[in-house]
Coordinates of C-alpha atoms in Angstrom, one line a residue:
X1024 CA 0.0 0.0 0.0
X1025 CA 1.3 3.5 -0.9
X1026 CA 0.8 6.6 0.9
X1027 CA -1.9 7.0 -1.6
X1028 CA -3.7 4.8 -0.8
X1029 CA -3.1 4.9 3.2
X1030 CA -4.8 8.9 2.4
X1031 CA -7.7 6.9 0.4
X1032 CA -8.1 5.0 3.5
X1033 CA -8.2 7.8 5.9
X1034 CA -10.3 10.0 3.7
X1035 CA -13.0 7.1 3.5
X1036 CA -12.6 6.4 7.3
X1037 CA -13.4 9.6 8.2
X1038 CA -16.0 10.1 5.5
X1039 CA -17.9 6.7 7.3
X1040 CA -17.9 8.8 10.5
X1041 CA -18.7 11.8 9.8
X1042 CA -22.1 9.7 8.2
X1043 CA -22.6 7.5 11.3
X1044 CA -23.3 10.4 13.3
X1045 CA -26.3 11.8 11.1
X1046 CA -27.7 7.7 10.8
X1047 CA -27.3 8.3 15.3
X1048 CA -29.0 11.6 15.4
X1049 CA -31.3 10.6 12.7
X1050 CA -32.3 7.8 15.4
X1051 CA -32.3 9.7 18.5
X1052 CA -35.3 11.8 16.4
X1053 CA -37.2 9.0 15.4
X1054 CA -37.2 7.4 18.8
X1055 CA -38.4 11.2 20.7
X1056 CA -41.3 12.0 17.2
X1057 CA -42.3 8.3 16.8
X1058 CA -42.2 6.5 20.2
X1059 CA -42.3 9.1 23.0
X1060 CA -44.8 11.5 20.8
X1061 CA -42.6 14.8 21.0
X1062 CA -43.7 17.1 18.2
X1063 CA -40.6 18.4 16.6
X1064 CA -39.7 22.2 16.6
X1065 CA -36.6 22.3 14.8
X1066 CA -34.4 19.6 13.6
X1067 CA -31.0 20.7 11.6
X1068 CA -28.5 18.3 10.9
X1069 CA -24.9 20.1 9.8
X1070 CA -21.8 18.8 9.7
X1071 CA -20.3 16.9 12.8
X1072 CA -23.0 19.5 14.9
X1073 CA -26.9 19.1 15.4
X1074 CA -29.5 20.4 17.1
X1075 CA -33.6 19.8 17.3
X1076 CA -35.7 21.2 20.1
X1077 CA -39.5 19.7 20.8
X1078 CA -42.3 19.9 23.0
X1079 CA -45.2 17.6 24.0
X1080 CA -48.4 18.8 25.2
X1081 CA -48.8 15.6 27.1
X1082 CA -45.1 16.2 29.1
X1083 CA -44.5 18.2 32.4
X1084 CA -41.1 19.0 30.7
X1085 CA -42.4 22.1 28.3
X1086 CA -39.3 22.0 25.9
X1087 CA -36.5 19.8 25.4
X1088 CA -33.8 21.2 23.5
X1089 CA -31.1 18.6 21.8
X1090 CA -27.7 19.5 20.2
X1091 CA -24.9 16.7 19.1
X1092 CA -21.6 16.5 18.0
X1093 CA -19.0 13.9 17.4
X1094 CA -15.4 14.4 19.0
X1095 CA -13.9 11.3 17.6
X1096 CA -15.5 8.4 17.7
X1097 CA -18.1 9.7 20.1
X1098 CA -21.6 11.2 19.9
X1099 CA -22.4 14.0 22.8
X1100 CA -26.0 14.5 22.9
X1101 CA -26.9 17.9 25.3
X1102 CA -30.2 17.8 26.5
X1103 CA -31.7 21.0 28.0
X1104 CA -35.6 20.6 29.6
X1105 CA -37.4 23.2 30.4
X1106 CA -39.8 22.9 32.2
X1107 CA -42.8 24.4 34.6
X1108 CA -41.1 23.0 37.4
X1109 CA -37.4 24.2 37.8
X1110 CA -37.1 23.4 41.6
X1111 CA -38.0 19.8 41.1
X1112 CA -35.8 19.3 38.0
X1113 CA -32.9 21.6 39.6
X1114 CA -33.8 18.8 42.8
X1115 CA -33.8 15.9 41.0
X1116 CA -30.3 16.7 39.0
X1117 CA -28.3 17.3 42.4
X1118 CA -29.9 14.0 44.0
X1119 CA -28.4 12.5 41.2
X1120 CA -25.2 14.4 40.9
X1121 CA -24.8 15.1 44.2
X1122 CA -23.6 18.7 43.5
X1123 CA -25.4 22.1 43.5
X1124 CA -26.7 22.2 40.1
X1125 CA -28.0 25.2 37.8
X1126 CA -30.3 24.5 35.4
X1127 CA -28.0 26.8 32.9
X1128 CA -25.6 23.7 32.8
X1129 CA -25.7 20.7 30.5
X1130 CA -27.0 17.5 30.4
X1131 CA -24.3 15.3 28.5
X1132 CA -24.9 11.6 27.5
X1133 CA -21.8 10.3 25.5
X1134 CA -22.7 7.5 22.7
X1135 CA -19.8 5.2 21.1
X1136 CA -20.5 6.0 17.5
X1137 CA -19.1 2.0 16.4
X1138 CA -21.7 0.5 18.9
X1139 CA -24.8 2.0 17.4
X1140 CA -23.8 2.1 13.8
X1141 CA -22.1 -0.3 11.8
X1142 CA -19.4 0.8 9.0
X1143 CA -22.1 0.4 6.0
X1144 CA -24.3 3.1 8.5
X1145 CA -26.6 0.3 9.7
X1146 CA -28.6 0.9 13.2
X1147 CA -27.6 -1.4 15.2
X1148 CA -28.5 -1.9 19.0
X1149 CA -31.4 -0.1 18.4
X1150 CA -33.7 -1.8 21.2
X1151 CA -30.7 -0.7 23.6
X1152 CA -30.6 3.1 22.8
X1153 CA -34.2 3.3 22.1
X1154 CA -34.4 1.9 26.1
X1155 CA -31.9 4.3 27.6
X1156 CA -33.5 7.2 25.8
X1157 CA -37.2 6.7 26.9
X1158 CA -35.8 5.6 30.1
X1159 CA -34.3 9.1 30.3
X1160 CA -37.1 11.2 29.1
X1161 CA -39.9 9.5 31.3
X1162 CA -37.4 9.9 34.2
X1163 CA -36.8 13.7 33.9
X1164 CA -40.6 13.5 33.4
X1165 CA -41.4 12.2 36.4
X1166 CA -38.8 14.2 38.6
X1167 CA -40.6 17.2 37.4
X1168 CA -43.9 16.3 37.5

Protein backbone atom coordinates (compact mmCIF):
# COMPACT_ATOMS: atom_id res chain seq x y z
CA UNK A 1 0.00 0.00 0.00
CA UNK A 2 1.31 3.49 -0.95
CA UNK A 3 0.82 6.62 0.89
CA UNK A 4 -1.90 6.95 -1.56
CA UNK A 5 -3.66 4.78 -0.76
CA UNK A 6 -3.11 4.91 3.16
CA UNK A 7 -4.76 8.86 2.37
CA UNK A 8 -7.71 6.86 0.43
CA UNK A 9 -8.06 4.96 3.47
CA UNK A 10 -8.18 7.81 5.92
CA UNK A 11 -10.29 9.96 3.73
CA UNK A 12 -12.99 7.09 3.49
CA UNK A 13 -12.56 6.44 7.26
CA UNK A 14 -13.42 9.64 8.24
CA UNK A 15 -16.01 10.11 5.52
CA UNK A 16 -17.93 6.68 7.28
CA UNK A 17 -17.86 8.75 10.49
CA UNK A 18 -18.75 11.78 9.83
CA UNK A 19 -22.10 9.72 8.16
CA UNK A 20 -22.56 7.51 11.29
CA UNK A 21 -23.33 10.41 13.28
CA UNK A 22 -26.26 11.80 11.06
CA UNK A 23 -27.70 7.71 10.76
CA UNK A 24 -27.32 8.32 15.26
CA UNK A 25 -28.98 11.62 15.42
CA UNK A 26 -31.34 10.65 12.74
CA UNK A 27 -32.27 7.85 15.43
CA UNK A 28 -32.29 9.65 18.50
CA UNK A 29 -35.31 11.82 16.42
CA UNK A 30 -37.19 9.00 15.44
CA UNK A 31 -37.17 7.41 18.81
CA UNK A 32 -38.44 11.19 20.67
CA UNK A 33 -41.25 12.00 17.18
CA UNK A 34 -42.33 8.25 16.85
CA UNK A 35 -42.16 6.48 20.20
CA UNK A 36 -42.29 9.14 23.05
CA UNK A 37 -44.77 11.47 20.84
CA UNK A 38 -42.65 14.80 20.98
CA UNK A 39 -43.70 17.15 18.21
CA UNK A 40 -40.60 18.36 16.57
CA UNK A 41 -39.72 22.21 16.55
CA UNK A 42 -36.59 22.34 14.79
CA UNK A 43 -34.38 19.65 13.56
CA UNK A 44 -30.95 20.70 11.62
CA UNK A 45 -28.53 18.34 10.93
CA UNK A 46 -24.91 20.09 9.78
CA UNK A 47 -21.78 18.85 9.66
CA UNK A 48 -20.33 16.90 12.78
CA UNK A 49 -23.04 19.48 14.89
CA UNK A 50 -26.90 19.06 15.41
CA UNK A 51 -29.47 20.42 17.08
CA UNK A 52 -33.65 19.76 17.33
CA UNK A 53 -35.66 21.16 20.11
CA UNK A 54 -39.48 19.65 20.80
CA UNK A 55 -42.32 19.89 23.01
CA UNK A 56 -45.21 17.61 23.97
CA UNK A 57 -48.44 18.79 25.19
CA UNK A 58 -48.81 15.56 27.08
CA UNK A 59 -45.14 16.22 29.11
CA UNK A 60 -44.45 18.25 32.35
CA UNK A 61 -41.14 19.02 30.68
CA UNK A 62 -42.43 22.12 28.32
CA UNK A 63 -39.34 21.97 25.86
CA UNK A 64 -36.52 19.79 25.41
CA UNK A 65 -33.80 21.21 23.46
CA UNK A 66 -31.08 18.64 21.81
CA UNK A 67 -27.69 19.51 20.22
CA UNK A 68 -24.87 16.71 19.14
CA UNK A 69 -21.56 16.48 17.99
CA UNK A 70 -18.99 13.95 17.39
CA UNK A 71 -15.44 14.37 19.01
CA UNK A 72 -13.90 11.28 17.58
CA UNK A 73 -15.49 8.45 17.67
CA UNK A 74 -18.12 9.71 20.10
CA UNK A 75 -21.57 11.18 19.95
CA UNK A 76 -22.41 13.99 22.78
CA UNK A 77 -25.96 14.48 22.85
CA UNK A 78 -26.86 17.90 25.31
CA UNK A 79 -30.19 17.75 26.53
CA UNK A 80 -31.68 21.00 28.02
CA UNK A 81 -35.57 20.63 29.63
CA UNK A 82 -37.35 23.23 30.41
CA UNK A 83 -39.81 22.85 32.20
CA UNK A 84 -42.81 24.36 34.65
CA UNK A 85 -41.09 23.05 37.42
CA UNK A 86 -37.39 24.17 37.84
CA UNK A 87 -37.07 23.42 41.60
CA UNK A 88 -37.97 19.85 41.13
CA UNK A 89 -35.84 19.27 38.01
CA UNK A 90 -32.86 21.64 39.65
CA UNK A 91 -33.84 18.83 42.80
CA UNK A 92 -33.78 15.90 40.99
CA UNK A 93 -30.26 16.70 39.02
CA UNK A 94 -28.34 17.32 42.39
CA UNK A 95 -29.89 14.02 44.04
CA UNK A 96 -28.43 12.46 41.22
CA UNK A 97 -25.17 14.37 40.92
CA UNK A 98 -24.77 15.13 44.16
CA UNK A 99 -23.59 18.73 43.46
CA UNK A 100 -25.42 22.06 43.53
CA UNK A 101 -26.66 22.25 40.05
CA UNK A 102 -28.04 25.15 37.77
CA UNK A 103 -30.26 24.47 35.38
CA UNK A 104 -28.00 26.77 32.88
CA UNK A 105 -25.57 23.69 32.78
CA UNK A 106 -25.71 20.68 30.52
CA UNK A 107 -27.01 17.52 30.43
CA UNK A 108 -24.34 15.33 28.51
CA UNK A 109 -24.92 11.57 27.48
CA UNK A 110 -21.85 10.30 25.47
CA UNK A 111 -22.66 7.52 22.69
CA UNK A 112 -19.81 5.25 21.14
CA UNK A 113 -20.52 5.99 17.47
CA UNK A 114 -19.12 2.01 16.40
CA UNK A 115 -21.66 0.51 18.87
CA UNK A 116 -24.76 1.98 17.42
CA UNK A 117 -23.77 2.07 13.78
CA UNK A 118 -22.08 -0.28 11.77
CA UNK A 119 -19.37 0.85 8.96
CA UNK A 120 -22.14 0.45 6.02
CA UNK A 121 -24.29 3.07 8.46
CA UNK A 122 -26.57 0.28 9.70
CA UNK A 123 -28.56 0.90 13.20
CA UNK A 124 -27.64 -1.45 15.22
CA UNK A 125 -28.50 -1.90 18.95
CA UNK A 126 -31.38 -0.09 18.45
CA UNK A 127 -33.68 -1.80 21.22
CA UNK A 128 -30.67 -0.73 23.61
CA UNK A 129 -30.59 3.09 22.82
CA UNK A 130 -34.18 3.26 22.09
CA UNK A 131 -34.40 1.89 26.07
CA UNK A 132 -31.86 4.33 27.56
CA UNK A 133 -33.52 7.23 25.79
CA UNK A 134 -37.24 6.66 26.89
CA UNK A 135 -35.76 5.62 30.11
CA UNK A 136 -34.31 9.07 30.34
CA UNK A 137 -37.06 11.17 29.12
CA UNK A 138 -39.94 9.52 31.31
CA UNK A 139 -37.39 9.95 34.25
CA UNK A 140 -36.78 13.73 33.91
CA UNK A 141 -40.64 13.54 33.35
CA UNK A 142 -41.36 12.23 36.37
CA UNK A 143 -38.84 14.16 38.60
CA UNK A 144 -40.61 17.16 37.38
CA UNK A 145 -43.94 16.25 37.51
Amino acid sequence: MGIFDGLLDFIRSYAVKAQKDDVLFAAIHRILTEELGWQSKSFTMKGDEHEASYTNPQSPIHELEIEAKRIGNQFILRLEAETLHREKMEDFLEGILGIEFDLDEEIKVRFPLDYYVTDTLDLKNENELEEKLINLIRELEKRVS
